[in-house]
Amino acid sequence: MVHRVVWRVKEEGRAVVEDEELLLAVLNSAPVVDGRPTDTLDEPEAADWARALGGCGTKGERDRLRRVRDAVQALVRGGSVEVGGLAAVLDRVRLRPEVSAAGVSWRLEAAPDEELAARVVLAWSRVTMELPRRLRPCANEECNLFLVDHSRPGTARWCSMATCGNRMKARTHARKRRSEG
């Protein structure tokens, strides 16, 4: 399968790294729901989910995605510096340059069930290099999700202001009220 790699895309006036949404979808595929950890890659619809992301949905592809997800999550959380598993995902893929009047673009060449995991690793690398320290876990310790902070000051803390942000602010407010009372 061939996938063209574009290094930077503009979206709503902000720089977005290509496949950033794919990276977040895979990183956030193990959310905590009602206090219980879940794993989208273990669900009966996992093959459909992978196909919706541009993959082929095979068990091998989902296993690679799980290994990549777990390795990148550990790296982002600072619990690991191990990159061997990520390097192994890239061992059998190739980026080929294509030159046109518009410039150079890169074509990813990979086996169909290896491409999606490779795209996630490449997206992680690009986000890490182009938006340093902007890929982070949600500050809500009960949440298992990640975010890419596109705020100007780089201070976003929660995966969603509507859920985790409001919850954390409500807890802080309640603690202040208890300590004042």
mmCIF file with all atom_site columns, C-alpha atoms in Angstrom:
data_model
loop_
_atom_site.group_PDB
_atom_site.id
_atom_site.type_symbol
_atom_site.label_atom_id
_atom_site.label_alt_id
_atom_site.label_comp_id
_atom_site.label_asym_id
_atom_site.label_entity_id
_atom_site.label_seq_id
_atom_site.pdbx_PDB_ins_code
_atom_site.Cartn_x
_atom_site.Cartn_y
_atom_site.Cartn_z
_atom_site.occupancy
_atom_site.B_iso_or_equiv
_atom_site.pdbx_formal_charge
_atom_site.auth_seq_id
_atom_site.auth_comp_id
_atom_site.auth_asym_id
_atom_site.auth_atom_id
_atom_site.pdbx_PDB_model_num
ATOM 1   C CA . MET A 1 1   ? 0.000   0.000  0.000  1.00 0.00 ? 1   MET A CA 1
ATOM 2   C CA . VAL A 1 2   ? 1.238   3.514  -0.736 1.00 0.00 ? 2   VAL A CA 1
ATOM 3   C CA . HIS A 1 3   ? 0.708   6.444  1.596  1.00 0.00 ? 3   HIS A CA 1
ATOM 4   C CA . ARG A 1 4   ? 1.989   9.897  0.786  1.00 0.00 ? 4   ARG A CA 1
ATOM 5   C CA . VAL A 1 5   ? 3.676   11.597 3.751  1.00 0.00 ? 5   VAL A CA 1
ATOM 6   C CA . VAL A 1 6   ? 3.130   15.334 4.135  1.00 0.00 ? 6   VAL A CA 1
ATOM 7   C CA . TRP A 1 7   ? 5.232   16.870 6.857  1.00 0.00 ? 7   TRP A CA 1
ATOM 8   C CA . ARG A 1 8   ? 2.966   19.762 7.815  1.00 0.00 ? 8   ARG A CA 1
ATOM 9   C CA . VAL A 1 9   ? -0.673  20.623 7.262  1.00 0.00 ? 9   VAL A CA 1
ATOM 10  C CA . LYS A 1 10  ? -2.540  23.799 8.223  1.00 0.00 ? 10  LYS A CA 1
ATOM 11  C CA . GLU A 1 11  ? -5.836  23.336 10.014 1.00 0.00 ? 11  GLU A CA 1
ATOM 12  C CA . GLU A 1 12  ? -7.874  26.223 11.397 1.00 0.00 ? 12  GLU A CA 1
ATOM 13  C CA . GLY A 1 13  ? -4.833  28.504 11.379 1.00 0.00 ? 13  GLY A CA 1
ATOM 14  C CA . ARG A 1 14  ? -2.604  26.162 13.393 1.00 0.00 ? 14  ARG A CA 1
ATOM 15  C CA . ALA A 1 15  ? 0.148   23.809 12.374 1.00 0.00 ? 15  ALA A CA 1
ATOM 16  C CA . VAL A 1 16  ? -0.961  20.199 12.527 1.00 0.00 ? 16  VAL A CA 1
ATOM 17  C CA . VAL A 1 17  ? 1.372   17.305 11.907 1.00 0.00 ? 17  VAL A CA 1
ATOM 18  C CA . GLU A 1 18  ? 0.081   14.805 9.369  1.00 0.00 ? 18  GLU A CA 1
ATOM 19  C CA . ASP A 1 19  ? -1.433  11.736 11.031 1.00 0.00 ? 19  ASP A CA 1
ATOM 20  C CA . GLU A 1 20  ? -1.632  13.588 14.355 1.00 0.00 ? 20  GLU A CA 1
ATOM 21  C CA . GLU A 1 21  ? -5.280  12.518 14.609 1.00 0.00 ? 21  GLU A CA 1
ATOM 22  C CA . LEU A 1 22  ? -4.255  8.920  13.859 1.00 0.00 ? 22  LEU A CA 1
ATOM 23  C CA . LEU A 1 23  ? -1.605  9.080  16.589 1.00 0.00 ? 23  LEU A CA 1
ATOM 24  C CA . LEU A 1 24  ? -4.138  10.373 19.124 1.00 0.00 ? 24  LEU A CA 1
ATOM 25  C CA . ALA A 1 25  ? -6.748  7.812  18.074 1.00 0.00 ? 25  ALA A CA 1
ATOM 26  C CA . VAL A 1 26  ? -4.292  4.979  18.691 1.00 0.00 ? 26  VAL A CA 1
ATOM 27  C CA . LEU A 1 27  ? -2.884  6.466  21.923 1.00 0.00 ? 27  LEU A CA 1
ATOM 28  C CA . ASN A 1 28  ? -6.435  7.019  23.181 1.00 0.00 ? 28  ASN A CA 1
ATOM 29  C CA . SER A 1 29  ? -7.639  3.539  22.248 1.00 0.00 ? 29  SER A CA 1
ATOM 30  C CA . ALA A 1 30  ? -7.349  2.359  25.866 1.00 0.00 ? 30  ALA A CA 1
ATOM 31  C CA . PRO A 1 31  ? -9.596  4.787  27.764 1.00 0.00 ? 31  PRO A CA 1
ATOM 32  C CA . VAL A 1 32  ? -10.897 4.450  31.302 1.00 0.00 ? 32  VAL A CA 1
ATOM 33  C CA . VAL A 1 33  ? -14.688 4.154  31.091 1.00 0.00 ? 33  VAL A CA 1
ATOM 34  C CA . ASP A 1 34  ? -16.737 4.351  34.295 1.00 0.00 ? 34  ASP A CA 1
ATOM 35  C CA . GLY A 1 35  ? -13.563 3.764  36.296 1.00 0.00 ? 35  GLY A CA 1
ATOM 36  C CA . ARG A 1 36  ? -12.606 0.625  34.312 1.00 0.00 ? 36  ARG A CA 1
ATOM 37  C CA . PRO A 1 37  ? -9.724  0.400  31.813 1.00 0.00 ? 37  PRO A CA 1
ATOM 38  C CA . THR A 1 38  ? -10.891 -0.630 28.350 1.00 0.00 ? 38  THR A CA 1
ATOM 39  C CA . ASP A 1 39  ? -9.085  -1.442 25.117 1.00 0.00 ? 39  ASP A CA 1
ATOM 40  C CA . THR A 1 40  ? -10.609 -0.658 21.734 1.00 0.00 ? 40  THR A CA 1
ATOM 41  C CA . LEU A 1 41  ? -8.148  -3.116 20.172 1.00 0.00 ? 41  LEU A CA 1
ATOM 42  C CA . ASP A 1 42  ? -9.740  -5.951 22.190 1.00 0.00 ? 42  ASP A CA 1
ATOM 43  C CA . GLU A 1 43  ? -13.334 -5.050 21.332 1.00 0.00 ? 43  GLU A CA 1
ATOM 44  C CA . PRO A 1 44  ? -15.374 -7.099 18.832 1.00 0.00 ? 44  PRO A CA 1
ATOM 45  C CA . GLU A 1 45  ? -15.380 -4.048 16.512 1.00 0.00 ? 45  GLU A CA 1
ATOM 46  C CA . ALA A 1 46  ? -11.575 -3.668 16.616 1.00 0.00 ? 46  ALA A CA 1
ATOM 47  C CA . ALA A 1 47  ? -11.120 -4.724 12.986 1.00 0.00 ? 47  ALA A CA 1
ATOM 48  C CA . ASP A 1 48  ? -13.705 -2.160 11.835 1.00 0.00 ? 48  ASP A CA 1
ATOM 49  C CA . TRP A 1 49  ? -12.026 0.509  13.997 1.00 0.00 ? 49  TRP A CA 1
ATOM 50  C CA . ALA A 1 50  ? -8.632  -0.214 12.402 1.00 0.00 ? 50  ALA A CA 1
ATOM 51  C CA . ARG A 1 51  ? -10.162 -0.138 8.912  1.00 0.00 ? 51  ARG A CA 1
ATOM 52  C CA . ALA A 1 52  ? -11.791 3.225  9.695  1.00 0.00 ? 52  ALA A CA 1
ATOM 53  C CA . LEU A 1 53  ? -8.294  4.541  10.480 1.00 0.00 ? 53  LEU A CA 1
ATOM 54  C CA . GLY A 1 54  ? -7.047  3.383  7.075  1.00 0.00 ? 54  GLY A CA 1
ATOM 55  C CA . GLY A 1 55  ? -5.773  -0.038 8.060  1.00 0.00 ? 55  GLY A CA 1
ATOM 56  C CA . CYS A 1 56  ? -6.817  -3.490 6.965  1.00 0.00 ? 56  CYS A CA 1
ATOM 57  C CA . GLY A 1 57  ? -8.109  -4.747 10.342 1.00 0.00 ? 57  GLY A CA 1
ATOM 58  C CA . THR A 1 58  ? -6.089  -7.958 10.611 1.00 0.00 ? 58  THR A CA 1
ATOM 59  C CA . LYS A 1 59  ? -5.149  -9.446 13.962 1.00 0.00 ? 59  LYS A CA 1
ATOM 60  C CA . GLY A 1 60  ? -1.453  -8.880 13.145 1.00 0.00 ? 60  GLY A CA 1
ATOM 61  C CA . GLU A 1 61  ? -2.116  -5.206 12.453 1.00 0.00 ? 61  GLU A CA 1
ATOM 62  C CA . ARG A 1 62  ? -4.036  -4.798 15.722 1.00 0.00 ? 62  ARG A CA 1
ATOM 63  C CA . ASP A 1 63  ? -1.241  -6.550 17.647 1.00 0.00 ? 63  ASP A CA 1
ATOM 64  C CA . ARG A 1 64  ? 1.322   -4.151 16.113 1.00 0.00 ? 64  ARG A CA 1
ATOM 65  C CA . LEU A 1 65  ? -0.891  -1.172 16.946 1.00 0.00 ? 65  LEU A CA 1
ATOM 66  C CA . ARG A 1 66  ? -1.174  -2.349 20.558 1.00 0.00 ? 66  ARG A CA 1
ATOM 67  C CA . ARG A 1 67  ? 2.622   -2.716 20.885 1.00 0.00 ? 67  ARG A CA 1
ATOM 68  C CA . VAL A 1 68  ? 3.192   0.706  19.291 1.00 0.00 ? 68  VAL A CA 1
ATOM 69  C CA . ARG A 1 69  ? 0.504   2.303  21.470 1.00 0.00 ? 69  ARG A CA 1
ATOM 70  C CA . ASP A 1 70  ? 1.922   0.844  24.666 1.00 0.00 ? 70  ASP A CA 1
ATOM 71  C CA . ALA A 1 71  ? 5.503   1.844  23.772 1.00 0.00 ? 71  ALA A CA 1
ATOM 72  C CA . VAL A 1 72  ? 4.578   5.416  22.801 1.00 0.00 ? 72  VAL A CA 1
ATOM 73  C CA . GLN A 1 73  ? 2.379   5.815  25.887 1.00 0.00 ? 73  GLN A CA 1
ATOM 74  C CA . ALA A 1 74  ? 5.312   4.741  28.099 1.00 0.00 ? 74  ALA A CA 1
ATOM 75  C CA . LEU A 1 75  ? 7.652   7.157  26.306 1.00 0.00 ? 75  LEU A CA 1
ATOM 76  C CA . VAL A 1 76  ? 5.251   10.084 26.592 1.00 0.00 ? 76  VAL A CA 1
ATOM 77  C CA . ARG A 1 77  ? 4.551   9.390  30.259 1.00 0.00 ? 77  ARG A CA 1
ATOM 78  C CA . GLY A 1 78  ? 8.298   9.246  30.896 1.00 0.00 ? 78  GLY A CA 1
ATOM 79  C CA . GLY A 1 79  ? 8.180   5.693  32.194 1.00 0.00 ? 79  GLY A CA 1
ATOM 80  C CA . SER A 1 80  ? 10.450  4.336  29.488 1.00 0.00 ? 80  SER A CA 1
ATOM 81  C CA . VAL A 1 81  ? 13.157  5.216  27.015 1.00 0.00 ? 81  VAL A CA 1
ATOM 82  C CA . GLU A 1 82  ? 12.856  1.893  25.186 1.00 0.00 ? 82  GLU A CA 1
ATOM 83  C CA . VAL A 1 83  ? 12.420  2.391  21.440 1.00 0.00 ? 83  VAL A CA 1
ATOM 84  C CA . GLY A 1 84  ? 13.366  -1.051 20.150 1.00 0.00 ? 84  GLY A CA 1
ATOM 85  C CA . GLY A 1 85  ? 9.757   -2.015 19.500 1.00 0.00 ? 85  GLY A CA 1
ATOM 86  C CA . LEU A 1 86  ? 9.180   1.174  17.528 1.00 0.00 ? 86  LEU A CA 1
ATOM 87  C CA . ALA A 1 87  ? 12.344  0.607  15.509 1.00 0.00 ? 87  ALA A CA 1
ATOM 88  C CA . ALA A 1 88  ? 11.179  -2.930 14.726 1.00 0.00 ? 88  ALA A CA 1
ATOM 89  C CA . VAL A 1 89  ? 7.940   -1.537 13.259 1.00 0.00 ? 89  VAL A CA 1
ATOM 90  C CA . LEU A 1 90  ? 9.975   0.605  10.873 1.00 0.00 ? 90  LEU A CA 1
ATOM 91  C CA . ASP A 1 91  ? 12.455  -2.132 9.872  1.00 0.00 ? 91  ASP A CA 1
ATOM 92  C CA . ARG A 1 92  ? 10.364  -3.329 6.930  1.00 0.00 ? 92  ARG A CA 1
ATOM 93  C CA . VAL A 1 93  ? 9.011   -0.008 5.646  1.00 0.00 ? 93  VAL A CA 1
ATOM 94  C CA . ARG A 1 94  ? 10.541  2.497  3.304  1.00 0.00 ? 94  ARG A CA 1
ATOM 95  C CA . LEU A 1 95  ? 10.058  6.188  2.616  1.00 0.00 ? 95  LEU A CA 1
ATOM 96  C CA . ARG A 1 96  ? 10.741  6.986  -1.026 1.00 0.00 ? 96  ARG A CA 1
ATOM 97  C CA . PRO A 1 97  ? 11.189  10.539 -2.236 1.00 0.00 ? 97  PRO A CA 1
ATOM 98  C CA . GLU A 1 98  ? 9.117   11.754 -5.155 1.00 0.00 ? 98  GLU A CA 1
ATOM 99  C CA . VAL A 1 99  ? 10.115  14.981 -6.850 1.00 0.00 ? 99  VAL A CA 1
ATOM 100 C CA . SER A 1 100 ? 7.630   17.219 -8.649 1.00 0.00 ? 100 SER A CA 1
ATOM 101 C CA . ALA A 1 101 ? 7.458   20.889 -9.602 1.00 0.00 ? 101 ALA A CA 1
ATOM 102 C CA . ALA A 1 102 ? 5.859   21.486 -6.184 1.00 0.00 ? 102 ALA A CA 1
ATOM 103 C CA . GLY A 1 103 ? 8.830   19.987 -4.338 1.00 0.00 ? 103 GLY A CA 1
ATOM 104 C CA . VAL A 1 104 ? 9.664   16.697 -2.691 1.00 0.00 ? 104 VAL A CA 1
ATOM 105 C CA . SER A 1 105 ? 7.049   14.459 -1.150 1.00 0.00 ? 105 SER A CA 1
ATOM 106 C CA . TRP A 1 106 ? 7.598   11.129 0.544  1.00 0.00 ? 106 TRP A CA 1
ATOM 107 C CA . ARG A 1 107 ? 5.808   7.896  -0.201 1.00 0.00 ? 107 ARG A CA 1
ATOM 108 C CA . LEU A 1 108 ? 5.525   5.295  2.549  1.00 0.00 ? 108 LEU A CA 1
ATOM 109 C CA . GLU A 1 109 ? 5.906   1.740  1.276  1.00 0.00 ? 109 GLU A CA 1
ATOM 110 C CA . ALA A 1 110 ? 4.847   -1.012 3.650  1.00 0.00 ? 110 ALA A CA 1
ATOM 111 C CA . ALA A 1 111 ? 2.978   -4.279 3.733  1.00 0.00 ? 111 ALA A CA 1
ATOM 112 C CA . PRO A 1 112 ? -0.742  -3.567 4.134  1.00 0.00 ? 112 PRO A CA 1
ATOM 113 C CA . ASP A 1 113 ? -0.972  -4.824 7.729  1.00 0.00 ? 113 ASP A CA 1
ATOM 114 C CA . GLU A 1 114 ? 2.250   -3.013 8.736  1.00 0.00 ? 114 GLU A CA 1
ATOM 115 C CA . GLU A 1 115 ? 1.472   0.421  7.317  1.00 0.00 ? 115 GLU A CA 1
ATOM 116 C CA . LEU A 1 116 ? -0.854  1.751  10.023 1.00 0.00 ? 116 LEU A CA 1
ATOM 117 C CA . ALA A 1 117 ? 1.584   1.016  12.869 1.00 0.00 ? 117 ALA A CA 1
ATOM 118 C CA . ALA A 1 118 ? 4.415   2.604  10.846 1.00 0.00 ? 118 ALA A CA 1
ATOM 119 C CA . ARG A 1 119 ? 2.299   5.725  10.261 1.00 0.00 ? 119 ARG A CA 1
ATOM 120 C CA . VAL A 1 120 ? 1.678   5.973  14.023 1.00 0.00 ? 120 VAL A CA 1
ATOM 121 C CA . VAL A 1 121 ? 5.429   5.750  14.763 1.00 0.00 ? 121 VAL A CA 1
ATOM 122 C CA . LEU A 1 122 ? 6.190   8.383  12.106 1.00 0.00 ? 122 LEU A CA 1
ATOM 123 C CA . ALA A 1 123 ? 3.444   10.652 13.455 1.00 0.00 ? 123 ALA A CA 1
ATOM 124 C CA . TRP A 1 124 ? 4.778   10.294 17.005 1.00 0.00 ? 124 TRP A CA 1
ATOM 125 C CA . SER A 1 125 ? 8.243   11.243 15.773 1.00 0.00 ? 125 SER A CA 1
ATOM 126 C CA . ARG A 1 126 ? 6.989   14.262 13.824 1.00 0.00 ? 126 ARG A CA 1
ATOM 127 C CA . VAL A 1 127 ? 4.809   15.520 16.695 1.00 0.00 ? 127 VAL A CA 1
ATOM 128 C CA . THR A 1 128 ? 7.709   15.089 19.119 1.00 0.00 ? 128 THR A CA 1
ATOM 129 C CA . MET A 1 129 ? 10.104  16.989 16.830 1.00 0.00 ? 129 MET A CA 1
ATOM 130 C CA . GLU A 1 130 ? 7.774   19.688 15.477 1.00 0.00 ? 130 GLU A CA 1
ATOM 131 C CA . LEU A 1 131 ? 5.729   20.291 18.633 1.00 0.00 ? 131 LEU A CA 1
ATOM 132 C CA . PRO A 1 132 ? 8.222   19.551 21.428 1.00 0.00 ? 132 PRO A CA 1
ATOM 133 C CA . ARG A 1 133 ? 6.674   18.722 24.808 1.00 0.00 ? 133 ARG A CA 1
ATOM 134 C CA . ARG A 1 134 ? 3.173   19.271 23.356 1.00 0.00 ? 134 ARG A CA 1
ATOM 135 C CA . LEU A 1 135 ? 2.224   15.568 23.266 1.00 0.00 ? 135 LEU A CA 1
ATOM 136 C CA . ARG A 1 136 ? 1.286   14.682 26.831 1.00 0.00 ? 136 ARG A CA 1
ATOM 137 C CA . PRO A 1 137 ? -1.002  12.593 28.998 1.00 0.00 ? 137 PRO A CA 1
ATOM 138 C CA . CYS A 1 138 ? -4.127  14.165 30.437 1.00 0.00 ? 138 CYS A CA 1
ATOM 139 C CA . ALA A 1 139 ? -3.431  15.760 33.845 1.00 0.00 ? 139 ALA A CA 1
ATOM 140 C CA . ASN A 1 140 ? -6.409  13.910 35.329 1.00 0.00 ? 140 ASN A CA 1
ATOM 141 C CA . GLU A 1 141 ? -4.728  10.907 36.937 1.00 0.00 ? 141 GLU A CA 1
ATOM 142 C CA . GLU A 1 142 ? -7.941  8.882  36.582 1.00 0.00 ? 142 GLU A CA 1
ATOM 143 C CA . CYS A 1 143 ? -7.887  9.418  32.813 1.00 0.00 ? 143 CYS A CA 1
ATOM 144 C CA . ASN A 1 144 ? -5.782  7.392  30.407 1.00 0.00 ? 144 ASN A CA 1
ATOM 145 C CA . LEU A 1 145 ? -6.005  9.731  27.405 1.00 0.00 ? 145 LEU A CA 1
ATOM 146 C CA . PHE A 1 146 ? -3.448  11.920 25.652 1.00 0.00 ? 146 PHE A CA 1
ATOM 147 C CA . LEU A 1 147 ? -3.526  15.313 23.949 1.00 0.00 ? 147 LEU A CA 1
ATOM 148 C CA . VAL A 1 148 ? -1.449  17.410 21.605 1.00 0.00 ? 148 VAL A CA 1
ATOM 149 C CA . ASP A 1 149 ? -1.382  20.919 23.044 1.00 0.00 ? 149 ASP A CA 1
ATOM 150 C CA . HIS A 1 150 ? -1.953  23.510 20.339 1.00 0.00 ? 150 HIS A CA 1
ATOM 151 C CA . SER A 1 151 ? -2.542  26.405 22.748 1.00 0.00 ? 151 SER A CA 1
ATOM 152 C CA . ARG A 1 152 ? -0.288  29.397 22.230 1.00 0.00 ? 152 ARG A CA 1
ATOM 153 C CA . PRO A 1 153 ? 1.301   29.245 25.705 1.00 0.00 ? 153 PRO A CA 1
ATOM 154 C CA . GLY A 1 154 ? 1.545   25.448 25.662 1.00 0.00 ? 154 GLY A CA 1
ATOM 155 C CA . THR A 1 155 ? -0.276  25.023 28.957 1.00 0.00 ? 155 THR A CA 1
ATOM 156 C CA . ALA A 1 156 ? -3.187  22.735 28.045 1.00 0.00 ? 156 ALA A CA 1
ATOM 157 C CA . ARG A 1 157 ? -3.516  20.039 30.675 1.00 0.00 ? 157 ARG A CA 1
ATOM 158 C CA . TRP A 1 158 ? -6.600  17.992 29.927 1.00 0.00 ? 158 TRP A CA 1
ATOM 159 C CA . CYS A 1 159 ? -7.702  15.738 27.094 1.00 0.00 ? 159 CYS A CA 1
ATOM 160 C CA . SER A 1 160 ? -11.005 17.606 27.113 1.00 0.00 ? 160 SER A CA 1
ATOM 161 C CA . MET A 1 161 ? -12.048 20.742 28.919 1.00 0.00 ? 161 MET A CA 1
ATOM 162 C CA . ALA A 1 162 ? -15.651 19.500 28.824 1.00 0.00 ? 162 ALA A CA 1
ATOM 163 C CA . THR A 1 163 ? -14.867 16.336 30.767 1.00 0.00 ? 163 THR A CA 1
ATOM 164 C CA . CYS A 1 164 ? -11.548 16.145 32.598 1.00 0.00 ? 164 CYS A CA 1
ATOM 165 C CA . GLY A 1 165 ? -10.966 19.909 32.751 1.00 0.00 ? 165 GLY A CA 1
ATOM 166 C CA . ASN A 1 166 ? -14.329 20.632 34.334 1.00 0.00 ? 166 ASN A CA 1
ATOM 167 C CA . ARG A 1 167 ? -14.019 17.670 36.711 1.00 0.00 ? 167 ARG A CA 1
ATOM 168 C CA . MET A 1 168 ? -10.584 18.737 37.899 1.00 0.00 ? 168 MET A CA 1
ATOM 169 C CA . LYS A 1 169 ? -11.614 22.375 38.314 1.00 0.00 ? 169 LYS A CA 1
ATOM 170 C CA . ALA A 1 170 ? -14.735 21.300 40.246 1.00 0.00 ? 170 ALA A CA 1
ATOM 171 C CA . ARG A 1 171 ? -12.602 19.134 42.556 1.00 0.00 ? 171 ARG A CA 1
ATOM 172 C CA . THR A 1 172 ? -10.163 21.994 43.148 1.00 0.00 ? 172 THR A CA 1
ATOM 173 C CA . HIS A 1 173 ? -13.044 24.363 43.897 1.00 0.00 ? 173 HIS A CA 1
ATOM 174 C CA . ALA A 1 174 ? -14.631 21.847 46.300 1.00 0.00 ? 174 ALA A CA 1
ATOM 175 C CA . ARG A 1 175 ? -11.309 21.377 48.137 1.00 0.00 ? 175 ARG A CA 1
ATOM 176 C CA . LYS A 1 176 ? -10.918 25.142 48.506 1.00 0.00 ? 176 LYS A CA 1
ATOM 177 C CA . ARG A 1 177 ? -14.448 25.476 49.867 1.00 0.00 ? 177 ARG A CA 1
ATOM 178 C CA . ARG A 1 178 ? -13.852 22.672 52.404 1.00 0.00 ? 178 ARG A CA 1
ATOM 179 C CA . SER A 1 179 ? -10.607 24.246 53.575 1.00 0.00 ? 179 SER A CA 1
ATOM 180 C CA . GLU A 1 180 ? -12.296 27.659 53.947 1.00 0.00 ? 180 GLU A CA 1
ATOM 181 C CA . GLY A 1 181 ? -15.289 26.218 55.829 1.00 0.00 ? 181 GLY A CA 1
#
